[in-house]
mmCIF file of C-alpha atoms in Angstrom:
data_model
loop_
_atom_site.group_PDB
_atom_site.id
_atom_site.type_symbol
_atom_site.label_atom_id
_atom_site.label_comp_id
_atom_site.label_asym_id
_atom_site.label_seq_id
_atom_site.Cartn_x
_atom_site.Cartn_y
_atom_site.Cartn_z
ATOM 1 C CA MET H 1 -35.864 -11.617 -5.070
ATOM 2 C CA LYS H 2 -34.639 -10.084 -1.822
ATOM 3 C CA LEU H 3 -31.485 -11.042 -0.038
ATOM 4 C CA SER H 4 -31.183 -10.348 3.759
ATOM 5 C CA THR H 5 -28.713 -11.206 6.497
ATOM 6 C CA TYR H 6 -29.900 -13.605 9.281
ATOM 7 C CA LEU H 7 -27.682 -13.397 12.448
ATOM 8 C CA MET H 8 -27.429 -16.201 14.955
ATOM 9 C CA PHE H 9 -26.883 -15.271 18.571
ATOM 10 C CA ASN H 10 -25.794 -17.185 21.667
ATOM 11 C CA GLY H 11 -28.884 -16.190 23.736
ATOM 12 C CA ASN H 12 -28.786 -12.467 23.564
ATOM 13 C CA CYS H 13 -30.747 -11.760 20.443
ATOM 14 C CA GLU H 14 -33.429 -9.754 22.087
ATOM 15 C CA GLU H 15 -30.948 -7.450 23.788
ATOM 16 C CA ALA H 16 -29.033 -7.066 20.528
ATOM 17 C CA PHE H 17 -32.030 -6.168 18.440
ATOM 18 C CA THR H 18 -33.258 -3.751 20.977
ATOM 19 C CA THR H 19 -29.901 -2.070 20.721
ATOM 20 C CA TYR H 20 -29.964 -2.226 16.939
ATOM 21 C CA GLN H 21 -33.278 -0.464 16.873
ATOM 22 C CA LYS H 22 -32.174 2.135 19.142
ATOM 23 C CA VAL H 23 -28.911 2.724 17.238
ATOM 24 C CA LEU H 24 -30.002 2.141 13.627
ATOM 25 C CA GLY H 25 -33.656 3.142 13.793
ATOM 26 C CA GLY H 26 -36.253 1.212 12.054
ATOM 27 C CA LYS H 27 -38.824 -0.957 13.777
ATOM 28 C CA ILE H 28 -38.766 -4.377 15.238
ATOM 29 C CA THR H 29 -41.551 -6.172 13.513
ATOM 30 C CA ALA H 30 -41.082 -9.621 15.051
ATOM 31 C CA MET H 31 -39.589 -10.902 18.259
ATOM 32 C CA MET H 32 -40.852 -14.390 18.828
ATOM 33 C CA SER H 33 -39.563 -16.797 21.448
ATOM 34 C CA HIS H 34 -39.453 -20.580 21.119
ATOM 35 C CA GLU H 35 -42.054 -20.768 23.852
ATOM 36 C CA GLY H 36 -45.572 -21.331 22.406
ATOM 37 C CA THR H 37 -44.458 -22.425 19.029
ATOM 38 C CA PRO H 38 -44.284 -25.944 17.556
ATOM 39 C CA ALA H 39 -40.490 -25.768 18.115
ATOM 40 C CA GLU H 40 -40.823 -25.321 21.924
ATOM 41 C CA ASN H 41 -40.120 -28.944 22.688
ATOM 42 C CA ASP H 42 -37.089 -29.035 20.369
ATOM 43 C CA VAL H 43 -35.103 -26.913 22.834
ATOM 44 C CA SER H 44 -34.131 -27.324 26.305
ATOM 45 C CA PRO H 45 -36.507 -25.757 28.963
ATOM 46 C CA ASP H 46 -33.908 -22.991 29.764
ATOM 47 C CA TRP H 47 -33.783 -22.049 26.041
ATOM 48 C CA ARG H 48 -37.610 -21.737 25.556
ATOM 49 C CA LYS H 49 -37.718 -18.005 26.233
ATOM 50 C CA LYS H 50 -34.951 -17.373 23.793
ATOM 51 C CA ILE H 51 -35.711 -15.805 20.425
ATOM 52 C CA ILE H 52 -36.651 -18.204 17.579
ATOM 53 C CA HIS H 53 -37.164 -15.223 15.079
ATOM 54 C CA ALA H 54 -36.603 -11.536 15.137
ATOM 55 C CA CYS H 55 -36.892 -9.027 12.370
ATOM 56 C CA LEU H 56 -35.808 -5.293 12.255
ATOM 57 C CA GLU H 57 -37.113 -3.369 9.278
ATOM 58 C CA LEU H 58 -34.903 -0.598 8.134
ATOM 59 C CA ASP H 59 -35.768 1.542 5.067
ATOM 60 C CA GLY H 60 -37.290 -1.261 3.236
ATOM 61 C CA GLN H 61 -34.609 -3.851 4.240
ATOM 62 C CA MET H 62 -34.777 -6.538 6.883
ATOM 63 C CA LEU H 63 -32.188 -7.612 9.305
ATOM 64 C CA MET H 64 -33.258 -10.930 10.912
ATOM 65 C CA ALA H 65 -31.921 -13.125 13.687
ATOM 66 C CA SER H 66 -32.484 -15.738 16.262
ATOM 67 C CA ASP H 67 -30.858 -17.309 19.228
ATOM 68 C CA ALA H 68 -29.164 -20.605 18.126
ATOM 69 C CA PRO H 69 -29.337 -23.306 20.750
ATOM 70 C CA PRO H 70 -25.671 -24.331 21.615
ATOM 71 C CA ASP H 71 -26.191 -27.814 20.186
ATOM 72 C CA ARG H 72 -27.152 -26.251 16.788
ATOM 73 C CA SER H 73 -24.547 -23.573 16.344
ATOM 74 C CA SER H 74 -20.804 -23.358 15.912
ATOM 75 C CA GLY H 75 -20.784 -20.116 18.053
ATOM 76 C CA SER H 76 -21.959 -16.572 17.751
ATOM 77 C CA MET H 77 -21.569 -15.031 14.324
ATOM 78 C CA ARG H 78 -20.039 -18.174 12.979
ATOM 79 C CA SER H 79 -23.515 -19.177 11.802
ATOM 80 C CA VAL H 80 -24.425 -16.198 9.704
ATOM 81 C CA TYR H 81 -26.841 -17.107 6.914
ATOM 82 C CA VAL H 82 -27.812 -15.322 3.759
ATOM 83 C CA ASN H 83 -31.587 -15.308 3.576
ATOM 84 C CA VAL H 84 -33.251 -15.511 0.208
ATOM 85 C CA MET H 85 -36.936 -14.597 0.133
ATOM 86 C CA VAL H 86 -38.995 -15.258 -2.998
ATOM 87 C CA LYS H 87 -42.759 -15.219 -3.585
ATOM 88 C CA GLU H 88 -43.388 -18.577 -5.222
ATOM 89 C CA VAL H 89 -42.676 -22.039 -3.788
ATOM 90 C CA ALA H 90 -41.474 -23.377 -7.207
ATOM 91 C CA GLU H 91 -38.862 -20.516 -7.247
ATOM 92 C CA ALA H 92 -37.676 -21.317 -3.711
ATOM 93 C CA GLU H 93 -37.268 -24.958 -4.607
ATOM 94 C CA ARG H 94 -35.437 -24.110 -7.788
ATOM 95 C CA ILE H 95 -32.942 -21.834 -5.896
ATOM 96 C CA PHE H 96 -32.572 -24.418 -3.078
ATOM 97 C CA LYS H 97 -31.790 -27.137 -5.455
ATOM 98 C CA GLY H 98 -29.160 -24.963 -7.354
ATOM 99 C CA LEU H 99 -27.405 -23.802 -4.209
ATOM 100 C CA SER H 100 -27.416 -27.253 -2.567
ATOM 101 C CA GLU H 101 -25.590 -28.969 -5.520
ATOM 102 C CA GLY H 102 -22.307 -30.232 -3.990
ATOM 103 C CA GLY H 103 -23.146 -28.710 -0.622
ATOM 104 C CA GLN H 104 -24.725 -29.995 2.589
ATOM 105 C CA ILE H 105 -28.496 -29.703 3.527
ATOM 106 C CA GLN H 106 -29.204 -28.897 7.152
ATOM 107 C CA MET H 107 -32.944 -28.733 6.682
ATOM 108 C CA PRO H 108 -34.621 -29.941 3.515
ATOM 109 C CA ILE H 109 -36.887 -27.451 1.803
ATOM 110 C CA GLY H 110 -40.566 -27.892 2.771
ATOM 111 C CA GLU H 111 -43.599 -26.289 4.365
ATOM 112 C CA THR H 112 -43.163 -24.951 7.922
ATOM 113 C CA PHE H 113 -45.486 -23.337 10.373
ATOM 114 C CA TRP H 114 -44.240 -19.765 9.228
ATOM 115 C CA SER H 115 -43.476 -20.280 5.557
ATOM 116 C CA LYS H 116 -44.917 -21.944 2.375
ATOM 117 C CA SER H 117 -41.504 -23.383 1.869
ATOM 118 C CA PHE H 118 -38.239 -23.116 3.922
ATOM 119 C CA GLY H 119 -35.015 -24.885 3.845
ATOM 120 C CA MET H 120 -31.326 -24.391 5.050
ATOM 121 C CA LEU H 121 -28.074 -25.495 3.450
ATOM 122 C CA THR H 122 -24.383 -24.773 3.314
ATOM 123 C CA ASP H 123 -23.214 -24.529 -0.313
ATOM 124 C CA ARG H 124 -20.089 -26.130 -1.745
ATOM 125 C CA PHE H 125 -18.285 -22.846 -1.099
ATOM 126 C CA GLY H 126 -19.106 -22.835 2.561
ATOM 127 C CA THR H 127 -21.777 -20.102 2.512
ATOM 128 C CA HIS H 128 -24.772 -20.707 4.765
ATOM 129 C CA TRP H 129 -28.167 -20.166 3.160
ATOM 130 C CA MET H 130 -31.842 -19.957 4.115
ATOM 131 C CA VAL H 131 -34.322 -20.160 1.404
ATOM 132 C CA ASN H 132 -37.964 -18.994 2.022
ATOM 133 C CA ALA H 133 -41.015 -18.755 -0.061
ATOM 134 C CA GLU H 134 -43.198 -15.966 1.223
ATOM 135 C CA PHE H 135 -44.239 -16.082 4.843
ATOM 136 C CA LYS H 136 -47.694 -17.497 5.473
ATOM 137 C CA ASN H 137 -48.872 -14.386 7.272
ATOM 138 C CA GLY H 138 -47.152 -11.932 5.426
#
């Protein structure tokens, strides 16, 4: 199991990650905008060039982020998620079920265009979680 932080920005994710790479080192291994993805039509036209997923790898660790459309965010850094990445779908589903007990599911766990299984929730303690089974192309 790997735990990593997923930051939600108000539209300046690309600038932030370029700065983080410069300051922290590492390598940006993903910087994908909404444009050209199946999620493109789920955001306003002025938001399509904003980042849907970014990843900065640092010494075997990952810092991930995206730009959260204003209608899906309570504000910059108020939407920080702990991301759990596991290899097997069954393990992702088990963890998701356990964390969601007494909590609120934002996105039910299921297959996405990037992951074998992905879901988002806020647990009963107020912690925001993303649960992933291994990326499809990773």
